[in-house]
PDB file with SEQRES, HELIX, SHEET and CRYST1 records, atoms N, CA, C and O in Angstrom:
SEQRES   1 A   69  UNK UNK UNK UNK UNK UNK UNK UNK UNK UNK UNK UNK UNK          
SEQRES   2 A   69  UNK UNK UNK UNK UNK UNK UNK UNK UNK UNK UNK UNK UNK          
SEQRES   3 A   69  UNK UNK UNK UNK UNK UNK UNK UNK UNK UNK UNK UNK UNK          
SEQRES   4 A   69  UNK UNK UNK UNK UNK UNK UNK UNK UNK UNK UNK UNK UNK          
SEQRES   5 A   69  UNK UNK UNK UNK UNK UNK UNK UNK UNK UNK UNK UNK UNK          
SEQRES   6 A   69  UNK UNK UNK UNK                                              
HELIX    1 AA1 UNK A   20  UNK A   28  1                                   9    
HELIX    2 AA2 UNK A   50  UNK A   58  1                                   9    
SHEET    1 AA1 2 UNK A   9  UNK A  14  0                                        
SHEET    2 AA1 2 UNK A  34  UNK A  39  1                                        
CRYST1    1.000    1.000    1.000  90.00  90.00  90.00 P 1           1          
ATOM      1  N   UNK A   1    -121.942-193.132  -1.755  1.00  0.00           N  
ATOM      2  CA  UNK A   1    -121.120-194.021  -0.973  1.00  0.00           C  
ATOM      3  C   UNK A   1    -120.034-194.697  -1.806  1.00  0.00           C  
ATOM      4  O   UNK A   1    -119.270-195.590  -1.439  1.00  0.00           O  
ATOM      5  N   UNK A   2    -120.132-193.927  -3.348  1.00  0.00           N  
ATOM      6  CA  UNK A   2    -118.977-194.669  -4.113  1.00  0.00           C  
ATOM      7  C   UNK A   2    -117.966-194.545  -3.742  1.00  0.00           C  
ATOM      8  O   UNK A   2    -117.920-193.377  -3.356  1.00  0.00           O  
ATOM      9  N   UNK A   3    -116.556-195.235  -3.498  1.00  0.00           N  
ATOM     10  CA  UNK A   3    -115.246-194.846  -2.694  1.00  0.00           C  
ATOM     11  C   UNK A   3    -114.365-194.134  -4.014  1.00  0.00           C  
ATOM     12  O   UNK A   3    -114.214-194.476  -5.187  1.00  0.00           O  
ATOM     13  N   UNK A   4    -113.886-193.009  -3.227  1.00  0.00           N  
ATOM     14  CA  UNK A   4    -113.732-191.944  -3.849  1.00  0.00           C  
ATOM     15  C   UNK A   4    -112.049-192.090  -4.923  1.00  0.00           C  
ATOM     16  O   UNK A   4    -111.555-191.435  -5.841  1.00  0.00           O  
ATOM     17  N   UNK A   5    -111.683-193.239  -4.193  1.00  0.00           N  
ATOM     18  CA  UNK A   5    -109.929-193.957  -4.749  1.00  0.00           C  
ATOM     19  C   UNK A   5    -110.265-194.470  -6.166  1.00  0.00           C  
ATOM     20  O   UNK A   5    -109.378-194.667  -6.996  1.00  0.00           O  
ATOM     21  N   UNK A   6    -111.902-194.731  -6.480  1.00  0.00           N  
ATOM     22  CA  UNK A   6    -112.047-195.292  -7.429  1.00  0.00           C  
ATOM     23  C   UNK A   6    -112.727-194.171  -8.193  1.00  0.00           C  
ATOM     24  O   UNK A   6    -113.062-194.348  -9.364  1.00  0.00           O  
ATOM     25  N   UNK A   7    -112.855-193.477  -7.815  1.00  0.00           N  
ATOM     26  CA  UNK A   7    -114.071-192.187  -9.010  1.00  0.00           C  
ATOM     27  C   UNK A   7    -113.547-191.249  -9.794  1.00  0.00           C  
ATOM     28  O   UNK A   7    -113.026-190.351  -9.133  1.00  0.00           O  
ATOM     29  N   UNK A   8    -113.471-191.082 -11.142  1.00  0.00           N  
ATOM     30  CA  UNK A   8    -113.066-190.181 -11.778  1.00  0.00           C  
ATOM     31  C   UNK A   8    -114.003-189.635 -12.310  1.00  0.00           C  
ATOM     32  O   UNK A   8    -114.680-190.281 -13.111  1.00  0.00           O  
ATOM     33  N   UNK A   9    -114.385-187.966 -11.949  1.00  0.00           N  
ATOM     34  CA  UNK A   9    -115.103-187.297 -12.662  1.00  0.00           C  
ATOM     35  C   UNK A   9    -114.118-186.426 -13.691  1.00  0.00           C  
ATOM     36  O   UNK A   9    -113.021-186.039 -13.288  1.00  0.00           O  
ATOM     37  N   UNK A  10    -114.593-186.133 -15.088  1.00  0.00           N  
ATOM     38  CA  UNK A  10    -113.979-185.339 -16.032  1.00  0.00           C  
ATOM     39  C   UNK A  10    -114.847-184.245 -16.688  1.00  0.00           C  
ATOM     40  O   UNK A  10    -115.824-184.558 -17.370  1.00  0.00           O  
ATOM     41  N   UNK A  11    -114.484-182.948 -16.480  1.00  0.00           N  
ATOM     42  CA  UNK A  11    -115.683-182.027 -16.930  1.00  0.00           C  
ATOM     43  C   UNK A  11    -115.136-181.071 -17.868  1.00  0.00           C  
ATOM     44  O   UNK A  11    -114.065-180.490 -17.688  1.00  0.00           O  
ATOM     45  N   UNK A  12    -115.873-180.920 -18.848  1.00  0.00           N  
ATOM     46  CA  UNK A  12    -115.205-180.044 -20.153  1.00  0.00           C  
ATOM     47  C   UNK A  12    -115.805-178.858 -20.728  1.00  0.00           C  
ATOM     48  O   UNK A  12    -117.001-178.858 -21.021  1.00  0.00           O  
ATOM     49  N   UNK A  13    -115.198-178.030 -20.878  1.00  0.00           N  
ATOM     50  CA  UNK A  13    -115.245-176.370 -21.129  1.00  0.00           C  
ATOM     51  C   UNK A  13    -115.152-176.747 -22.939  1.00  0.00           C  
ATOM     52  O   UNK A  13    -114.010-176.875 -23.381  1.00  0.00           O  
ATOM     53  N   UNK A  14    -116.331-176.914 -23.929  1.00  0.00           N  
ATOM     54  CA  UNK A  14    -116.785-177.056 -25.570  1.00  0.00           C  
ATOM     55  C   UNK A  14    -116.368-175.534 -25.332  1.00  0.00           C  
ATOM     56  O   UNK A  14    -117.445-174.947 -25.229  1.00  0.00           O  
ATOM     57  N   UNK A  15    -115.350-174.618 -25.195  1.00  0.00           N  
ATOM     58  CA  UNK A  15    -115.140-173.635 -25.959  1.00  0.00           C  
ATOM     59  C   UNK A  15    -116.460-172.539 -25.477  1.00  0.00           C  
ATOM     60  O   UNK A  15    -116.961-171.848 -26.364  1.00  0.00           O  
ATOM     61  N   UNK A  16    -116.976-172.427 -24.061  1.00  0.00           N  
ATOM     62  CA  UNK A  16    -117.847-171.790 -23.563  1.00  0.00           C  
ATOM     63  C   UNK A  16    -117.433-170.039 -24.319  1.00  0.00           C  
ATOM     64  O   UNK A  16    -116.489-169.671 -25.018  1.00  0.00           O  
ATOM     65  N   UNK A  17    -118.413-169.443 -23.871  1.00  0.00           N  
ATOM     66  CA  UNK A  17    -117.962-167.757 -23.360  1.00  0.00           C  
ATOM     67  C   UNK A  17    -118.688-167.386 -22.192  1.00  0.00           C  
ATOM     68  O   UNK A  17    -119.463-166.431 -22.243  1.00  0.00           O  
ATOM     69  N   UNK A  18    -118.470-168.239 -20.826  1.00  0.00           N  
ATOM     70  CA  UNK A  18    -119.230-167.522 -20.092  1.00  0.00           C  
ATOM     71  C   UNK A  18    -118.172-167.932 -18.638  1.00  0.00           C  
ATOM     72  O   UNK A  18    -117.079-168.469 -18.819  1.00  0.00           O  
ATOM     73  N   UNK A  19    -118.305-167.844 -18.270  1.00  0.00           N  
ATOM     74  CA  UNK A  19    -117.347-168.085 -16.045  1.00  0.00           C  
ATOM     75  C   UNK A  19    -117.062-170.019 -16.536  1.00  0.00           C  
ATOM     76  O   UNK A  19    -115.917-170.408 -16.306  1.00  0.00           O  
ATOM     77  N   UNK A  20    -117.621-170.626 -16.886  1.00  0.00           N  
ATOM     78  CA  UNK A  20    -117.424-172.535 -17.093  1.00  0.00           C  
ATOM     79  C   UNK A  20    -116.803-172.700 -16.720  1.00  0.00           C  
ATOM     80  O   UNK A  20    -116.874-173.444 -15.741  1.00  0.00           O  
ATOM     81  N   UNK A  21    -115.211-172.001 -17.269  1.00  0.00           N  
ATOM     82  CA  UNK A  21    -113.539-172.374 -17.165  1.00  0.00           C  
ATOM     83  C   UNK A  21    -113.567-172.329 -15.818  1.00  0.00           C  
ATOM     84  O   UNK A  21    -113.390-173.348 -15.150  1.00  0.00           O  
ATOM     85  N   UNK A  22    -113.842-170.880 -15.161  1.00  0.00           N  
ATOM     86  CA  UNK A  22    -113.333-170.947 -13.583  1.00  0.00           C  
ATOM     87  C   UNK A  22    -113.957-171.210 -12.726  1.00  0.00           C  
ATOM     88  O   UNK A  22    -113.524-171.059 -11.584  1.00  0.00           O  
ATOM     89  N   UNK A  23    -115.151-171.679 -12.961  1.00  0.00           N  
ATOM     90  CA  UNK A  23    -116.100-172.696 -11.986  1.00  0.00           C  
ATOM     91  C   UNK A  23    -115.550-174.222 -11.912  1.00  0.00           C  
ATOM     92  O   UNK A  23    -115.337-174.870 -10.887  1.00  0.00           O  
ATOM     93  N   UNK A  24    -115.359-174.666 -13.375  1.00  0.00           N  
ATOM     94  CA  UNK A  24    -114.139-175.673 -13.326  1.00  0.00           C  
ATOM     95  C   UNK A  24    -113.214-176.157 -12.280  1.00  0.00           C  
ATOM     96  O   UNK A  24    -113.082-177.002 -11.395  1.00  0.00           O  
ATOM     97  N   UNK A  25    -112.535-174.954 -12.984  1.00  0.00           N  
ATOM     98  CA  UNK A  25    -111.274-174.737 -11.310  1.00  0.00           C  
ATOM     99  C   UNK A  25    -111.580-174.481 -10.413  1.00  0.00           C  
ATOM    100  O   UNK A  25    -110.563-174.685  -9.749  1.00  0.00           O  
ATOM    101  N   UNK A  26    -112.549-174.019  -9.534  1.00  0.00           N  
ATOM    102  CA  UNK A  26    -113.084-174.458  -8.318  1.00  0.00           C  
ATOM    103  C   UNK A  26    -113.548-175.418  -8.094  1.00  0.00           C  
ATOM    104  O   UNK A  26    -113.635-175.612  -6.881  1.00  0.00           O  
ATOM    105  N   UNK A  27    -114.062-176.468  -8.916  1.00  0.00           N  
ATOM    106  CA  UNK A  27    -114.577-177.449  -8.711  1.00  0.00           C  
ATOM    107  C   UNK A  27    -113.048-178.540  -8.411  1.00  0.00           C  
ATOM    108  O   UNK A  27    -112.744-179.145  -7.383  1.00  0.00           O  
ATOM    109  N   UNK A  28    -112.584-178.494  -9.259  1.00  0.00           N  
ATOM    110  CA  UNK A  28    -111.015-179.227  -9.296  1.00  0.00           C  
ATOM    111  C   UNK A  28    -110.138-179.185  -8.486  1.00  0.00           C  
ATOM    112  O   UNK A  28    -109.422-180.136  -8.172  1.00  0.00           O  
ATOM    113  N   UNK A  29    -110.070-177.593  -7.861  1.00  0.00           N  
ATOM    114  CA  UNK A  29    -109.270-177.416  -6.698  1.00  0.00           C  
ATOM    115  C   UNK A  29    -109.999-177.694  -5.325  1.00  0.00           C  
ATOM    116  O   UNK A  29    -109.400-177.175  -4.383  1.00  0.00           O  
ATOM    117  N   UNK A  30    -111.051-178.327  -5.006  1.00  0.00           N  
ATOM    118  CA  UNK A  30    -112.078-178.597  -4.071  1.00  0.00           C  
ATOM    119  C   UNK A  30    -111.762-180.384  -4.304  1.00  0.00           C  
ATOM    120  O   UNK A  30    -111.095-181.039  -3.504  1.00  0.00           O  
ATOM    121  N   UNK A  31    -112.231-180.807  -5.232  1.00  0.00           N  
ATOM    122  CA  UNK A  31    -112.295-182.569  -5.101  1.00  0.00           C  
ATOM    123  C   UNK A  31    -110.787-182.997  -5.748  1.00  0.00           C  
ATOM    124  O   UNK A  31    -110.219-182.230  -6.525  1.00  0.00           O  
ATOM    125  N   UNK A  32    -110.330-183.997  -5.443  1.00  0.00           N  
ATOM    126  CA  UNK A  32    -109.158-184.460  -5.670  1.00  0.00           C  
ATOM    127  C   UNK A  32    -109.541-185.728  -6.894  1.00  0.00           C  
ATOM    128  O   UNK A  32    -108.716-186.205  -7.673  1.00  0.00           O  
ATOM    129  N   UNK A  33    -110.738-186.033  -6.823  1.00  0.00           N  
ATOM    130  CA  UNK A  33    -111.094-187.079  -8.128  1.00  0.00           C  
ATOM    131  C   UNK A  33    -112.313-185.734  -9.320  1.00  0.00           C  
ATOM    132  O   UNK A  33    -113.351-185.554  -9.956  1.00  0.00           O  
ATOM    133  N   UNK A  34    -111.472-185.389  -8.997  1.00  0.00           N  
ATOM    134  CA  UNK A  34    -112.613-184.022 -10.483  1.00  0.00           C  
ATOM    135  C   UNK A  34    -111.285-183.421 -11.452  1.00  0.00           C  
ATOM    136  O   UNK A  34    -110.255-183.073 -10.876  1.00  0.00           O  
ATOM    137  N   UNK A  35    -111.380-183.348 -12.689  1.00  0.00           N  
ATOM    138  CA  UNK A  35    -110.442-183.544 -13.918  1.00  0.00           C  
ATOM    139  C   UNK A  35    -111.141-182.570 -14.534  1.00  0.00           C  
ATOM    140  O   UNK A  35    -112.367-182.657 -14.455  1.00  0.00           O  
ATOM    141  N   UNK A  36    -110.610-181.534 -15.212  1.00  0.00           N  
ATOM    142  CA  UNK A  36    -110.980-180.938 -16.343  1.00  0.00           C  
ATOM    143  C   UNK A  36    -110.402-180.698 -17.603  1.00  0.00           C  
ATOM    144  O   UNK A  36    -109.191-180.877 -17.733  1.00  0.00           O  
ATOM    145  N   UNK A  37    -111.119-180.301 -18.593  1.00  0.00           N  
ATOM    146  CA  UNK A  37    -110.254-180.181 -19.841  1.00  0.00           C  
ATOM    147  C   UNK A  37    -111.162-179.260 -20.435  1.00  0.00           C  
ATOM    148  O   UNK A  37    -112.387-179.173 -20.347  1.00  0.00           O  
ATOM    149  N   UNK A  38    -110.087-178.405 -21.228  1.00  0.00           N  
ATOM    150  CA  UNK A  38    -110.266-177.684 -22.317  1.00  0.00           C  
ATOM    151  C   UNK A  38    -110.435-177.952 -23.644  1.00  0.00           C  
ATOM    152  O   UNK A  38    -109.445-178.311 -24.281  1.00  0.00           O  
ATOM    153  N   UNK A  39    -111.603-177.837 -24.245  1.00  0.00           N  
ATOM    154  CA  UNK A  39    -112.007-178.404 -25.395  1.00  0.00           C  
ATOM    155  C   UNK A  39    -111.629-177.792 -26.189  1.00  0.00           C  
ATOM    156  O   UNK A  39    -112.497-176.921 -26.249  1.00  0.00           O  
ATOM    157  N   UNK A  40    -110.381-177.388 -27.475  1.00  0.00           N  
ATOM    158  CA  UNK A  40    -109.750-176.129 -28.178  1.00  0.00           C  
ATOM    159  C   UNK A  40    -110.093-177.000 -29.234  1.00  0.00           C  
ATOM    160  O   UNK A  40    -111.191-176.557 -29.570  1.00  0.00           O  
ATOM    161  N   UNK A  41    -109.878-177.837 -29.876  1.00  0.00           N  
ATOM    162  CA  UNK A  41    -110.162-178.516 -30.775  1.00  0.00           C  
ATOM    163  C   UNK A  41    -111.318-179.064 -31.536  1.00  0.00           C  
ATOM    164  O   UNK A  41    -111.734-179.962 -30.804  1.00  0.00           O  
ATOM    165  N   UNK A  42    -112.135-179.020 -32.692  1.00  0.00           N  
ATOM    166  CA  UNK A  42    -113.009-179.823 -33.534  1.00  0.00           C  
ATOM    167  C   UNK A  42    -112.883-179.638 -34.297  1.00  0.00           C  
ATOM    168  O   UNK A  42    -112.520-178.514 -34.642  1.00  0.00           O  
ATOM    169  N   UNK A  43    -113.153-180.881 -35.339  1.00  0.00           N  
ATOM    170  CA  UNK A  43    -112.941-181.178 -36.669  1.00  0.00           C  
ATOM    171  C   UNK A  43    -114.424-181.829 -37.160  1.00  0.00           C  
ATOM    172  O   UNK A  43    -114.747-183.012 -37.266  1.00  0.00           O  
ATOM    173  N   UNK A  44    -115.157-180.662 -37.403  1.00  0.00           N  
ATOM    174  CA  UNK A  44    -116.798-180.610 -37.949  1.00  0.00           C  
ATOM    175  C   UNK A  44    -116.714-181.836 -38.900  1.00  0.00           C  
ATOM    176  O   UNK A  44    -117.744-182.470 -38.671  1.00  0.00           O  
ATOM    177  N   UNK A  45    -116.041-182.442 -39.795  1.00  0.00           N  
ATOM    178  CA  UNK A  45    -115.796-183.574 -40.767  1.00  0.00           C  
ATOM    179  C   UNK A  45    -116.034-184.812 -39.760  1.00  0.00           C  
ATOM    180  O   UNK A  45    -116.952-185.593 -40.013  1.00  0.00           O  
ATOM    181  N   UNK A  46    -115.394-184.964 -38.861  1.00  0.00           N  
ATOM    182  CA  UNK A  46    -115.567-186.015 -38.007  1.00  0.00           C  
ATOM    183  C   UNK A  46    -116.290-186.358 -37.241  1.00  0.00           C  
ATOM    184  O   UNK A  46    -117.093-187.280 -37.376  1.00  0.00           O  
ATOM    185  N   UNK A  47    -116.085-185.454 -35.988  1.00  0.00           N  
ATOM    186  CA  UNK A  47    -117.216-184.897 -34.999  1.00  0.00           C  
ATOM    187  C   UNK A  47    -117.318-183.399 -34.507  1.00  0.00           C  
ATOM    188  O   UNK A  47    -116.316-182.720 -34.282  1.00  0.00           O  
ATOM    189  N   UNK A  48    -118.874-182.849 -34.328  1.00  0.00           N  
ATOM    190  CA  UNK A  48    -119.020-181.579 -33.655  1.00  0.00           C  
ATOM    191  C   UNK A  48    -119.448-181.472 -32.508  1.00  0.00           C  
ATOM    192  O   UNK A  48    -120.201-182.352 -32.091  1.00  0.00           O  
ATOM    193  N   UNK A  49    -119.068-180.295 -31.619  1.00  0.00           N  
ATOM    194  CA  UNK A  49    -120.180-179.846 -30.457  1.00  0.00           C  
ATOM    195  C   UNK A  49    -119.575-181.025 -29.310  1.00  0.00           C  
ATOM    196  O   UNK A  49    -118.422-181.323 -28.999  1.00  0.00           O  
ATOM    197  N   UNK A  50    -121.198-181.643 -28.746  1.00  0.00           N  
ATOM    198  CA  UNK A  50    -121.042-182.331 -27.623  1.00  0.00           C  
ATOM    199  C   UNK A  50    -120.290-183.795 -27.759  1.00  0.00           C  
ATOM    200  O   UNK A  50    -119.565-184.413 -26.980  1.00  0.00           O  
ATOM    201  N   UNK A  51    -120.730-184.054 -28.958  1.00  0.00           N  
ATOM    202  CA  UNK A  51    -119.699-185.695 -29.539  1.00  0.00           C  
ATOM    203  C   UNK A  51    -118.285-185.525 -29.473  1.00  0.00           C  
ATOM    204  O   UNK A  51    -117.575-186.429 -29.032  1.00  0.00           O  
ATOM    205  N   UNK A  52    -117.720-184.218 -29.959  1.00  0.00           N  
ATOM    206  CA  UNK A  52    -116.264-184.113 -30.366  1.00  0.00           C  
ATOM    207  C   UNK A  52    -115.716-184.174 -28.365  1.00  0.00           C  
ATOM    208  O   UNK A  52    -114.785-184.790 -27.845  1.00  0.00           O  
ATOM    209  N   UNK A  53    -116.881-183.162 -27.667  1.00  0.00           N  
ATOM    210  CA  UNK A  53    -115.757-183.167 -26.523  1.00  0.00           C  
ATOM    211  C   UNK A  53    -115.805-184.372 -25.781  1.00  0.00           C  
ATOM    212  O   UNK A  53    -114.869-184.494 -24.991  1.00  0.00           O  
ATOM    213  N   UNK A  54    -116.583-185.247 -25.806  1.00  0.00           N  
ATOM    214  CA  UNK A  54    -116.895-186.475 -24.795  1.00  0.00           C  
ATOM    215  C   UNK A  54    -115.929-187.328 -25.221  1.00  0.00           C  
ATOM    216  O   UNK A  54    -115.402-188.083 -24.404  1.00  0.00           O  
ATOM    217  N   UNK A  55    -115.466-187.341 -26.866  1.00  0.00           N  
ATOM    218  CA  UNK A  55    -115.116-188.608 -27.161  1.00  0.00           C  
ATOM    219  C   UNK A  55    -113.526-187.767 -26.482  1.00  0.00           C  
ATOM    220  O   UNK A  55    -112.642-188.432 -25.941  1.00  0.00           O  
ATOM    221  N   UNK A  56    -113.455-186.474 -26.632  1.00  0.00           N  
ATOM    222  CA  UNK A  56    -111.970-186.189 -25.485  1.00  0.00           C  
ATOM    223  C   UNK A  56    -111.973-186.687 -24.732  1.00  0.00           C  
ATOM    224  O   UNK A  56    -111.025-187.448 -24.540  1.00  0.00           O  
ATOM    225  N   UNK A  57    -112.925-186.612 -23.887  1.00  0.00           N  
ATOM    226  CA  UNK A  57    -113.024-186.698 -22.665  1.00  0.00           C  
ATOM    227  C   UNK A  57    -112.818-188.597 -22.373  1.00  0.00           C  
ATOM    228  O   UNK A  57    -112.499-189.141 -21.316  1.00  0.00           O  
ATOM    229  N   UNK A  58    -112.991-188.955 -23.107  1.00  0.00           N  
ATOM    230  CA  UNK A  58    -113.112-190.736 -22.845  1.00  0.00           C  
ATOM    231  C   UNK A  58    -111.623-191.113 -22.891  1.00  0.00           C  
ATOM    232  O   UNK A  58    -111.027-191.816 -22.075  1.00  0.00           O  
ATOM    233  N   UNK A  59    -111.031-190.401 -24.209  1.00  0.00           N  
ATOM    234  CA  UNK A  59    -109.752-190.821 -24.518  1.00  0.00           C  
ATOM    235  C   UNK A  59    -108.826-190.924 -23.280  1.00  0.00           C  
ATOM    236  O   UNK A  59    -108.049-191.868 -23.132  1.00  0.00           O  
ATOM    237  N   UNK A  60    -109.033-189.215 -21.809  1.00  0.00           N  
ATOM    238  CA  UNK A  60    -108.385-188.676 -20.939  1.00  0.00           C  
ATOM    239  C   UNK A  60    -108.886-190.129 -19.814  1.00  0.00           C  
ATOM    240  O   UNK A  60    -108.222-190.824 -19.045  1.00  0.00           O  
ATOM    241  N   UNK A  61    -109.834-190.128 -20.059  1.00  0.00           N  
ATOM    242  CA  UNK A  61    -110.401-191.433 -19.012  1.00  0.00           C  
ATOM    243  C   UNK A  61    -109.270-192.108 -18.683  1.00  0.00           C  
ATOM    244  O   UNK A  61    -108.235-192.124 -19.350  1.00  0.00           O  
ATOM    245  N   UNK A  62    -109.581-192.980 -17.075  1.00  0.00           N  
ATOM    246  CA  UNK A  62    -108.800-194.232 -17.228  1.00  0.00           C  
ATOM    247  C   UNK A  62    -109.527-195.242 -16.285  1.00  0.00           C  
ATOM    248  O   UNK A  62    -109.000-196.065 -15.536  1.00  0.00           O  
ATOM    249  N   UNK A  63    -110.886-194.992 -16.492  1.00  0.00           N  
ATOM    250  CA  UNK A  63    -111.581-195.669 -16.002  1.00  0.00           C  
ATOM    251  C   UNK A  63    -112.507-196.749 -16.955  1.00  0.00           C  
ATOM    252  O   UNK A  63    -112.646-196.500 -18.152  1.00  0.00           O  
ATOM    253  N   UNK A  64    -113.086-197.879 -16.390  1.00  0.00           N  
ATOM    254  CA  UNK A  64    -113.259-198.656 -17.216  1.00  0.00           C  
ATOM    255  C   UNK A  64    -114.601-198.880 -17.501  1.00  0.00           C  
ATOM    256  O   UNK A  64    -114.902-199.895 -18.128  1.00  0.00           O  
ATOM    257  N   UNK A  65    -115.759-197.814 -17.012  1.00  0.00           N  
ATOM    258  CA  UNK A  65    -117.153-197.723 -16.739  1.00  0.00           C  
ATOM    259  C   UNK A  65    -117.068-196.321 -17.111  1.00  0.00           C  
ATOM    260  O   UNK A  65    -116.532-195.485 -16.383  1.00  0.00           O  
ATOM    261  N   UNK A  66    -117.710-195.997 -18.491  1.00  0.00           N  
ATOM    262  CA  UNK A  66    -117.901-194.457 -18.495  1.00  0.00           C  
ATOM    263  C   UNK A  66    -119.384-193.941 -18.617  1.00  0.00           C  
ATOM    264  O   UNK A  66    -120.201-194.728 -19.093  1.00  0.00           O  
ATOM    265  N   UNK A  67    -119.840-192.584 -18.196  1.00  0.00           N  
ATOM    266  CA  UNK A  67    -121.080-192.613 -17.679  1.00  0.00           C  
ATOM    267  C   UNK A  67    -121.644-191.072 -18.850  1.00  0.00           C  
ATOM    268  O   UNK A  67    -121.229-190.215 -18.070  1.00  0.00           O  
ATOM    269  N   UNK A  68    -121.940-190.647 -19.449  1.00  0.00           N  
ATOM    270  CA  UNK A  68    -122.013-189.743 -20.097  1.00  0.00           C  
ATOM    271  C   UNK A  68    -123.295-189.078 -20.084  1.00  0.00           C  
ATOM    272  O   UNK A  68    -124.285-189.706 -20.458  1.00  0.00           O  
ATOM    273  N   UNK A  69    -123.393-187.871 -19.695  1.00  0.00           N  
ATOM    274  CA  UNK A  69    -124.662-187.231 -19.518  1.00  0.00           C  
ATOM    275  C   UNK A  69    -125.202-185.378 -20.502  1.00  0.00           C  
ATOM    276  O   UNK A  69    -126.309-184.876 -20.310  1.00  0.00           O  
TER     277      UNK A  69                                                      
END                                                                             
């Protein structure tokens, strides 16, 4: 019942090899508050894996409650 003017979902493709990307885009082209991104980037020195893409993913945010799973 969350109102949907306020919901940003953001979902990220860590550099899969499997369909992710274009399930993505069905998901994105279906909801008007669903965001995706392509994870091309990590820098193992800093952060790897699931840390490197979330903290993307926060940066893309512009919401002020983030929920991470």
């Amino acid at each position: 019942d969350y109102p949907l003017d306020k919901l940003e979902i953001i979902l990220g493709d860590d550099r899969s090899g499997d369909r992710t990307w274009e399930i993505l885009e069905d998901w994105q082209r279906q909801k008007d508050h669903v965001h995706i991104m392509k994870i091309s980037e990590c820098n193992p020195e800093k952060m790897n894996g699931k840390a490197n893409a979330l903290a993307q993913m926060a940066e893309k945010s512009q919401g002020s409650l983030l929920l991470f799973t």
